[in-house]
Short mmCIF file of C-alpha atoms (C1' of nucleotides) in Angstrom, two decimals:
data_model
loop_
_atom_site.label_atom_id
_atom_site.label_comp_id
_atom_site.label_asym_id
_atom_site.label_seq_id
_atom_site.Cartn_x
_atom_site.Cartn_y
_atom_site.Cartn_z
CA MET A 1 9.61 28.98 -9.25
CA ILE A 2 8.62 32.03 -6.95
CA GLU A 3 10.56 32.18 -4.03
CA ASN A 4 8.45 31.31 -0.88
CA ILE A 5 10.18 31.28 2.52
CA GLU A 6 7.28 30.19 4.32
CA TYR A 7 6.81 26.88 2.04
CA ASP A 8 10.31 26.29 2.08
CA ALA A 9 10.32 26.01 5.87
CA LEU A 10 7.46 23.75 5.50
CA LEU A 11 9.33 21.62 3.29
CA GLU A 12 12.61 21.58 5.32
CA ARG A 13 10.38 20.41 8.17
CA PHE A 14 8.82 17.64 6.15
CA LYS A 15 12.24 16.44 5.07
CA ARG A 16 13.39 16.52 8.70
CA VAL A 17 10.38 14.52 9.76
CA LEU A 18 10.96 11.94 6.90
CA ARG A 19 14.82 11.85 7.69
CA ASP A 20 14.08 11.20 11.40
CA ASN A 21 11.84 8.32 10.76
CA GLY A 22 13.97 6.68 8.16
CA LEU A 23 11.62 7.48 5.32
CA LYS A 24 12.42 8.75 1.94
CA TYR A 25 11.67 12.09 0.18
CA THR A 26 9.79 11.51 -2.98
CA LYS A 27 8.35 13.66 -5.82
CA GLN A 28 4.81 12.02 -4.76
CA ARG A 29 5.13 13.18 -1.42
CA GLU A 30 6.56 16.63 -2.20
CA VAL A 31 3.72 17.30 -4.68
CA LEU A 32 0.99 16.22 -2.04
CA LEU A 33 2.68 18.59 0.55
CA GLN A 34 2.78 21.24 -2.22
CA THR A 35 -0.84 20.81 -3.07
CA LEU A 36 -1.97 20.91 0.35
CA TYR A 37 0.09 24.15 1.04
CA ASN A 38 -1.21 25.89 -2.23
CA ASN A 39 -4.73 25.25 -1.78
CA SER A 40 -6.88 26.43 1.47
CA GLU A 41 -9.53 23.80 0.50
CA HIS A 42 -9.97 20.76 2.33
CA PHE A 43 -9.48 17.65 0.22
CA THR A 44 -10.69 14.18 0.60
CA PRO A 45 -8.05 11.53 -0.37
CA GLU A 46 -9.98 10.93 -3.57
CA GLN A 47 -10.03 14.78 -4.52
CA LEU A 48 -6.48 15.23 -3.84
CA TYR A 49 -5.73 12.23 -6.01
CA LEU A 50 -7.48 13.52 -8.94
CA TYR A 51 -6.25 17.19 -8.25
CA ILE A 52 -2.65 15.84 -8.49
CA LYS A 53 -3.25 13.66 -11.34
CA GLU A 54 -4.66 16.59 -13.31
CA ARG A 55 -2.03 19.17 -12.21
CA HIS A 56 0.87 16.94 -12.73
CA PRO A 57 0.19 14.96 -15.72
CA GLY A 58 4.17 13.82 -15.76
CA LEU A 59 4.03 12.31 -12.31
CA ASN A 60 2.49 8.92 -11.90
CA VAL A 61 0.36 8.65 -8.73
CA GLY A 62 -1.75 6.09 -7.43
CA ILE A 63 -4.61 6.35 -5.05
CA ALA A 64 -2.72 4.11 -2.68
CA THR A 65 0.10 6.45 -2.33
CA VAL A 66 -2.12 9.24 -1.60
CA TYR A 67 -3.73 7.28 1.29
CA ARG A 68 -0.29 6.06 2.42
CA SER A 69 1.02 9.62 2.44
CA LEU A 70 -1.96 11.12 4.24
CA ASN A 71 -1.67 8.75 7.04
CA LEU A 72 1.96 9.16 7.19
CA LEU A 73 1.61 13.09 7.30
CA GLU A 74 -1.47 12.61 9.68
CA GLU A 75 0.56 10.37 11.98
CA SER A 76 3.67 12.75 12.05
CA GLY A 77 1.36 15.57 12.75
CA MET A 78 1.87 17.74 9.76
CA VAL A 79 -1.56 17.16 8.33
CA THR A 80 -4.90 17.00 10.18
CA SER A 81 -8.28 15.72 9.05
CA ILE A 82 -11.85 16.65 9.80
CA SER A 83 -15.17 15.66 8.41
CA PHE A 84 -17.85 18.10 7.51
CA GLY A 85 -21.23 16.78 7.76
CA VAL A 86 -22.07 13.97 5.26
CA GLN A 87 -19.08 14.08 2.98
CA GLY A 88 -16.26 12.04 3.94
CA LYS A 89 -12.95 12.88 5.96
CA LYS A 90 -10.97 15.91 4.52
CA PHE A 91 -7.36 16.82 5.11
CA GLU A 92 -5.45 20.00 5.33
CA LEU A 93 -2.17 21.24 6.35
CA ALA A 94 -1.77 21.32 10.33
CA ASN A 95 0.45 24.21 10.44
CA LYS A 96 -1.68 26.87 8.77
CA PRO A 97 -2.26 29.84 10.77
CA HIS A 98 -5.14 29.41 13.24
CA HIS A 99 -8.40 29.45 11.53
CA ASP A 100 -11.94 28.10 12.03
CA HIS A 101 -14.82 27.30 9.90
CA MET A 102 -18.31 28.56 9.82
CA ILE A 103 -20.50 26.26 7.63
CA CYS A 104 -23.86 26.88 6.08
CA ARG A 105 -25.95 23.59 6.57
CA GLN A 106 -27.95 24.58 3.59
CA CYS A 107 -25.64 25.46 0.61
CA GLY A 108 -22.54 24.23 2.40
CA VAL A 109 -20.51 27.36 1.77
CA ILE A 110 -17.69 27.57 4.30
CA VAL A 111 -16.37 30.93 5.72
CA GLU A 112 -13.07 31.01 7.41
CA PHE A 113 -12.33 33.05 10.46
CA GLU A 114 -10.01 33.53 13.21
CA ASP A 115 -10.71 34.71 16.96
CA GLN A 116 -7.95 35.39 19.40
CA ILE A 117 -10.10 35.33 22.30
CA ILE A 118 -11.04 31.82 21.30
CA GLU A 119 -7.64 30.86 20.63
CA LYS A 120 -6.44 31.78 24.13
CA ARG A 121 -9.18 29.97 25.82
CA GLN A 122 -8.42 26.96 23.94
CA LEU A 123 -5.05 26.82 25.12
CA ALA A 124 -6.09 27.41 28.51
CA ILE A 125 -8.49 24.61 28.56
CA ALA A 126 -6.22 22.00 26.96
CA LYS A 127 -3.87 22.77 29.69
CA GLU A 128 -6.53 22.30 32.53
CA HIS A 129 -7.01 18.86 31.16
CA GLY A 130 -3.14 17.94 30.86
CA PHE A 131 -3.30 17.93 27.08
CA LYS A 132 -0.71 19.17 24.82
CA LEU A 133 -2.51 20.80 22.21
CA THR A 134 -1.40 20.10 18.41
CA GLY A 135 -4.18 21.79 16.69
CA HIS A 136 -7.89 22.34 16.68
CA ILE A 137 -10.75 22.71 14.31
CA MET A 138 -13.88 24.64 15.16
CA GLN A 139 -16.80 24.14 13.16
CA LEU A 140 -19.74 26.76 13.37
CA TYR A 141 -22.88 25.32 11.68
CA GLY A 142 -25.70 27.58 10.86
CA VAL A 143 -27.62 28.91 7.92
CA CYS A 144 -26.08 31.83 6.05
CA GLY A 145 -27.91 35.13 5.38
CA GLU A 146 -28.71 33.78 1.86
CA CYS A 147 -30.42 30.53 2.58
CA ASN A 148 -32.14 31.94 5.83
CA LYS A 149 -35.06 32.50 3.75
CA GLN A 150 -35.64 28.92 2.34
CA LYS A 151 -35.35 26.92 5.69
CA ILE A 152 -36.67 23.27 5.51
CA LYS A 153 -38.59 21.46 8.20
CA GLY A 154 -36.08 20.44 10.81
CA ILE A 155 -36.22 19.99 14.71
CA MET B 1 -39.48 2.24 33.59
CA ILE B 2 -38.18 5.50 35.27
CA GLU B 3 -39.70 8.51 34.54
CA ASN B 4 -37.52 10.94 32.69
CA ILE B 5 -39.01 14.21 31.84
CA GLU B 6 -36.07 15.40 29.74
CA TYR B 7 -36.16 12.05 27.75
CA ASP B 8 -39.98 12.34 27.16
CA ALA B 9 -39.45 15.64 25.89
CA LEU B 10 -36.91 14.34 23.52
CA LEU B 11 -38.87 11.58 22.51
CA GLU B 12 -41.88 14.05 21.85
CA ARG B 13 -39.72 16.11 19.61
CA PHE B 14 -38.80 13.11 17.77
CA LYS B 15 -42.13 12.21 16.93
CA ARG B 16 -43.00 15.38 16.01
CA VAL B 17 -40.09 15.42 13.50
CA LEU B 18 -41.18 12.02 12.03
CA ARG B 19 -44.81 13.32 11.69
CA ASP B 20 -43.95 16.51 10.32
CA ASN B 21 -42.08 14.57 7.55
CA GLY B 22 -44.80 12.01 6.94
CA LEU B 23 -42.41 9.34 8.46
CA LYS B 24 -43.19 6.55 10.91
CA TYR B 25 -42.36 6.02 14.60
CA THR B 26 -40.81 2.47 14.69
CA LYS B 27 -39.41 0.39 17.73
CA GLN B 28 -35.97 0.64 15.93
CA ARG B 29 -36.03 4.22 15.77
CA GLU B 30 -37.04 4.86 19.36
CA VAL B 31 -34.40 2.20 20.55
CA LEU B 32 -31.68 4.26 18.56
CA LEU B 33 -32.86 7.52 20.07
CA GLN B 34 -32.89 5.97 23.44
CA THR B 35 -29.33 4.44 23.27
CA LEU B 36 -27.83 7.72 22.01
CA TYR B 37 -29.59 9.52 24.94
CA ASN B 38 -28.48 6.98 27.48
CA ASN B 39 -24.88 6.85 26.47
CA SER B 40 -22.65 9.95 26.45
CA GLU B 41 -20.28 8.03 24.24
CA HIS B 42 -19.81 8.65 20.61
CA PHE B 43 -21.00 5.86 18.44
CA THR B 44 -19.92 4.64 15.13
CA PRO B 45 -22.65 2.98 13.21
CA GLU B 46 -21.17 -0.09 13.72
CA GLN B 47 -20.89 0.25 17.51
CA LEU B 48 -24.27 1.39 17.79
CA TYR B 49 -25.60 -1.70 15.64
CA LEU B 50 -23.62 -3.93 17.82
CA TYR B 51 -24.75 -2.29 21.15
CA ILE B 52 -28.29 -2.46 20.08
CA LYS B 53 -28.41 -6.11 19.19
CA GLU B 54 -26.91 -6.91 22.56
CA ARG B 55 -29.12 -4.90 24.81
CA HIS B 56 -32.20 -5.58 23.01
CA PRO B 57 -32.13 -9.25 21.75
CA GLY B 58 -35.61 -9.43 20.93
CA LEU B 59 -35.48 -6.48 18.56
CA ASN B 60 -34.46 -7.50 15.25
CA VAL B 61 -32.20 -4.75 13.81
CA GLY B 62 -30.14 -4.66 10.69
CA ILE B 63 -27.06 -2.46 10.05
CA ALA B 64 -28.87 -0.88 7.26
CA THR B 65 -31.53 0.38 9.61
CA VAL B 66 -28.98 2.05 11.73
CA TYR B 67 -27.39 3.79 8.84
CA ARG B 68 -30.60 4.88 7.35
CA SER B 69 -31.91 6.02 10.82
CA LEU B 70 -28.61 7.86 11.67
CA ASN B 71 -28.78 9.64 8.33
CA LEU B 72 -32.26 10.54 9.01
CA LEU B 73 -31.76 11.82 12.23
CA GLU B 74 -28.76 13.88 11.10
CA GLU B 75 -30.61 15.24 8.29
CA SER B 76 -33.31 16.56 10.62
CA GLY B 77 -30.76 17.98 13.01
CA MET B 78 -31.39 15.75 16.05
CA VAL B 79 -28.18 14.02 15.84
CA THR B 80 -24.60 15.18 14.81
CA SER B 81 -21.45 13.50 13.49
CA ILE B 82 -17.98 14.19 13.99
CA SER B 83 -14.82 12.37 12.84
CA PHE B 84 -11.22 12.25 14.29
CA GLY B 85 -8.11 10.60 13.76
CA VAL B 86 -8.12 7.35 11.97
CA GLN B 87 -11.47 6.04 13.37
CA GLY B 88 -14.62 6.71 11.36
CA LYS B 89 -17.32 8.96 11.69
CA LYS B 90 -18.89 9.07 15.31
CA PHE B 91 -22.56 10.08 16.20
CA GLU B 92 -24.03 11.59 19.09
CA LEU B 93 -27.43 13.59 20.05
CA ALA B 94 -27.38 17.08 18.78
CA ASN B 95 -29.34 18.71 21.65
CA LYS B 96 -27.18 17.67 24.51
CA PRO B 97 -26.04 20.75 26.45
CA HIS B 98 -23.41 22.76 24.60
CA HIS B 99 -20.13 20.93 24.88
CA ASP B 100 -16.92 20.38 22.78
CA HIS B 101 -14.51 17.77 22.19
CA MET B 102 -10.79 17.33 23.08
CA ILE B 103 -9.31 14.42 21.38
CA CYS B 104 -6.04 12.66 22.06
CA ARG B 105 -4.43 11.84 18.48
CA GLN B 106 -2.62 8.82 19.99
CA CYS B 107 -5.16 6.97 22.05
CA GLY B 108 -8.28 8.41 20.70
CA VAL B 109 -9.71 9.37 24.07
CA ILE B 110 -12.37 12.06 24.11
CA VAL B 111 -12.60 14.45 26.79
CA GLU B 112 -15.76 16.77 26.66
CA PHE B 113 -15.73 20.10 28.05
CA GLU B 114 -17.74 23.35 27.74
CA ASP B 115 -16.73 26.88 28.20
CA GLN B 116 -19.09 30.06 28.37
CA ILE B 117 -16.33 32.32 27.07
CA ILE B 118 -16.19 30.44 23.74
CA GLU B 119 -19.89 29.95 23.60
CA LYS B 120 -20.34 33.62 23.64
CA ARG B 121 -17.90 34.46 21.14
CA GLN B 122 -19.20 31.92 18.74
CA LEU B 123 -22.45 33.60 18.65
CA ALA B 124 -20.88 37.07 18.45
CA ILE B 125 -18.85 35.97 15.35
CA ALA B 126 -21.82 34.20 13.61
CA LYS B 127 -23.78 37.28 13.96
CA GLU B 128 -20.70 39.30 12.42
CA HIS B 129 -21.08 37.07 9.30
CA GLY B 130 -24.77 37.09 9.07
CA PHE B 131 -25.15 33.48 9.99
CA LYS B 132 -27.98 32.01 12.18
CA LEU B 133 -26.31 29.55 14.46
CA THR B 134 -27.72 26.01 14.62
CA GLY B 135 -24.90 24.18 16.49
CA HIS B 136 -21.06 23.88 16.34
CA ILE B 137 -18.60 21.61 16.93
CA MET B 138 -15.05 22.24 18.35
CA GLN B 139 -12.52 19.85 18.29
CA LEU B 140 -9.41 20.31 20.04
CA TYR B 141 -6.70 17.74 18.87
CA GLY B 142 -3.70 17.07 21.29
CA VAL B 143 -1.78 14.44 22.99
CA CYS B 144 -3.40 13.50 26.43
CA GLY B 145 -1.27 13.27 29.55
CA GLU B 146 -1.07 9.41 29.44
CA CYS B 147 0.14 9.32 25.99
CA ASN B 148 2.68 12.21 26.17
CA LYS B 149 5.13 9.93 27.41
CA GLN B 150 5.24 7.56 24.60
CA LYS B 151 5.27 10.12 21.92
CA ILE B 152 6.33 9.16 18.38
CA LYS B 153 8.78 11.25 16.36
CA GLY B 154 6.68 13.86 14.88
CA ILE B 155 7.14 17.57 13.81
"C1'" DG C 1 -55.52 -1.20 3.16
"C1'" DT C 2 -51.77 1.80 2.08
"C1'" DC C 3 -47.27 3.09 1.99
"C1'" DA C 4 -43.02 3.78 4.54
"C1'" DG C 5 -39.76 0.92 7.30
"C1'" DT C 6 -37.38 -3.23 7.90
"C1'" DG C 7 -33.90 -7.25 7.22
"C1'" DC C 8 -31.23 -9.57 4.36
"C1'" DA C 9 -28.07 -9.90 0.69
"C1'" DA C 10 -26.24 -7.74 -3.02
"C1'" DA C 11 -23.74 -3.68 -4.87
"C1'" DA C 12 -21.25 0.69 -4.48
"C1'" DG C 13 -17.95 3.12 -2.41
"C1'" DT C 14 -13.73 3.62 0.35
"C1'" DT C 15 -9.32 2.39 2.33
"C1'" DT C 16 -5.79 -1.03 2.93
"C1'" DT C 17 -2.57 -4.51 1.57
"C1'" DG C 18 0.27 -7.84 -1.43
"C1'" DC C 19 3.54 -7.96 -4.63
"C1'" DA C 20 6.91 -6.97 -8.31
"C1'" DT C 21 9.47 -2.94 -9.78
"C1'" DA C 22 11.40 1.58 -9.29
"C1'" DC C 23 14.45 4.83 -7.01
"C1'" DA C 24 16.24 7.60 -2.65
"C1'" DG C 25 19.92 7.36 0.14
"C1'" DC D 1 23.62 -1.76 -3.36
"C1'" DT D 2 19.71 -1.91 0.23
"C1'" DG D 3 15.53 -1.22 1.59
"C1'" DT D 4 11.75 2.02 1.36
"C1'" DA D 5 8.11 3.71 -1.92
"C1'" DT D 6 5.42 3.27 -5.74
"C1'" DG D 7 1.63 1.72 -9.06
"C1'" DC D 8 -1.45 -1.72 -9.71
"C1'" DA D 9 -5.05 -4.79 -8.65
"C1'" DA D 10 -6.92 -7.67 -5.25
"C1'" DA D 11 -8.78 -7.70 -0.76
"C1'" DA D 12 -10.88 -5.84 3.26
"C1'" DC D 13 -13.89 -2.85 5.22
"C1'" DT D 14 -17.74 0.71 5.19
"C1'" DT D 15 -21.93 2.42 3.56
"C1'" DT D 16 -25.91 2.25 0.45
"C1'" DT D 17 -29.72 0.18 -2.40
"C1'" DG D 18 -33.05 -3.15 -4.28
"C1'" DC D 19 -36.49 -6.32 -3.06
"C1'" DA D 20 -39.96 -8.90 -0.59
"C1'" DC D 21 -42.08 -8.87 3.57
"C1'" DT D 22 -43.78 -6.38 8.03
"C1'" DG D 23 -46.16 -3.22 10.54
"C1'" DA D 24 -47.44 1.91 11.71
"C1'" DC D 25 -51.11 4.76 10.89
#
DNA sequence: GTCAGTGCAAAAGTTTTGCATACAG
DNA sequence: CTGTATGCAAAACTTTTGCACTGAC
């Protein structure tokens, strides 16, 4: 096992949240967190379930546990969910370094980016409205260079 | 019926999209568009269905038509959907003036806002990546002033 | 008149729940 | 040991589809 201070800190935080709420630390929950940590993709509960089953054949997981854990993690603020267009709700770790998404409507390619100017404005805006920001998702929709040539009839 | 140039333009655009795609203009579709236009709220398909049934008792609508129409409108780019927290996917008109959403994780309240600095940066970023922007969704997640007092144990 | 649109009900898909067992604390 | 977590299967909920009929063009 490769040492990873960042992940260790995340795990500690996870354990603390569990402890603080009288919940238990189980292998299933750790694997879930680990999977979200190791993959920058956004998972639907279904995908996460299949992924874990495949990568951890020894571990018995049920889809119900995945749902229960995701809801738990989301409630505690460690995980966030968003939805991209038609596909269902997707989950990702909440405390990844700030990043945003640019999505091609045509081919679905996702480009991640980060912009300090926007980050700062977001904080300021939240403050103006009395919100305590816990996270954000910015999704820019458009057509990527590749797809620009084959545009369908739209608006 | 009160005159409303903005709505008329929207309706025209709608009719054109329908025509261009060989689709038909029906009362159900118009009522749907009208409802989205008249209400700044974000509707789930279910909510929209109930709302229309209530406000247009004469018009027979099925939930299936609501789903079909929303998907159609979304595909054509006239309507967008977002999802936040536990509640399902919600729809709104796509061409409202640019605005973004700040969502309370706790109570689900949505505050709309708009910020020119961010709008401009978005355009610039898209350009940098070769994207032609067609829209965007920015969702700031947090805890609103009201809910801040009753915060559950989280991170 | 033709063919897309509709409501309804059934089907498919998604998420939650009940329960008996397993296992963390 | 106690009580939470789990897997499984059933239940609840959400979304889509098939079909016969309606209505826009």
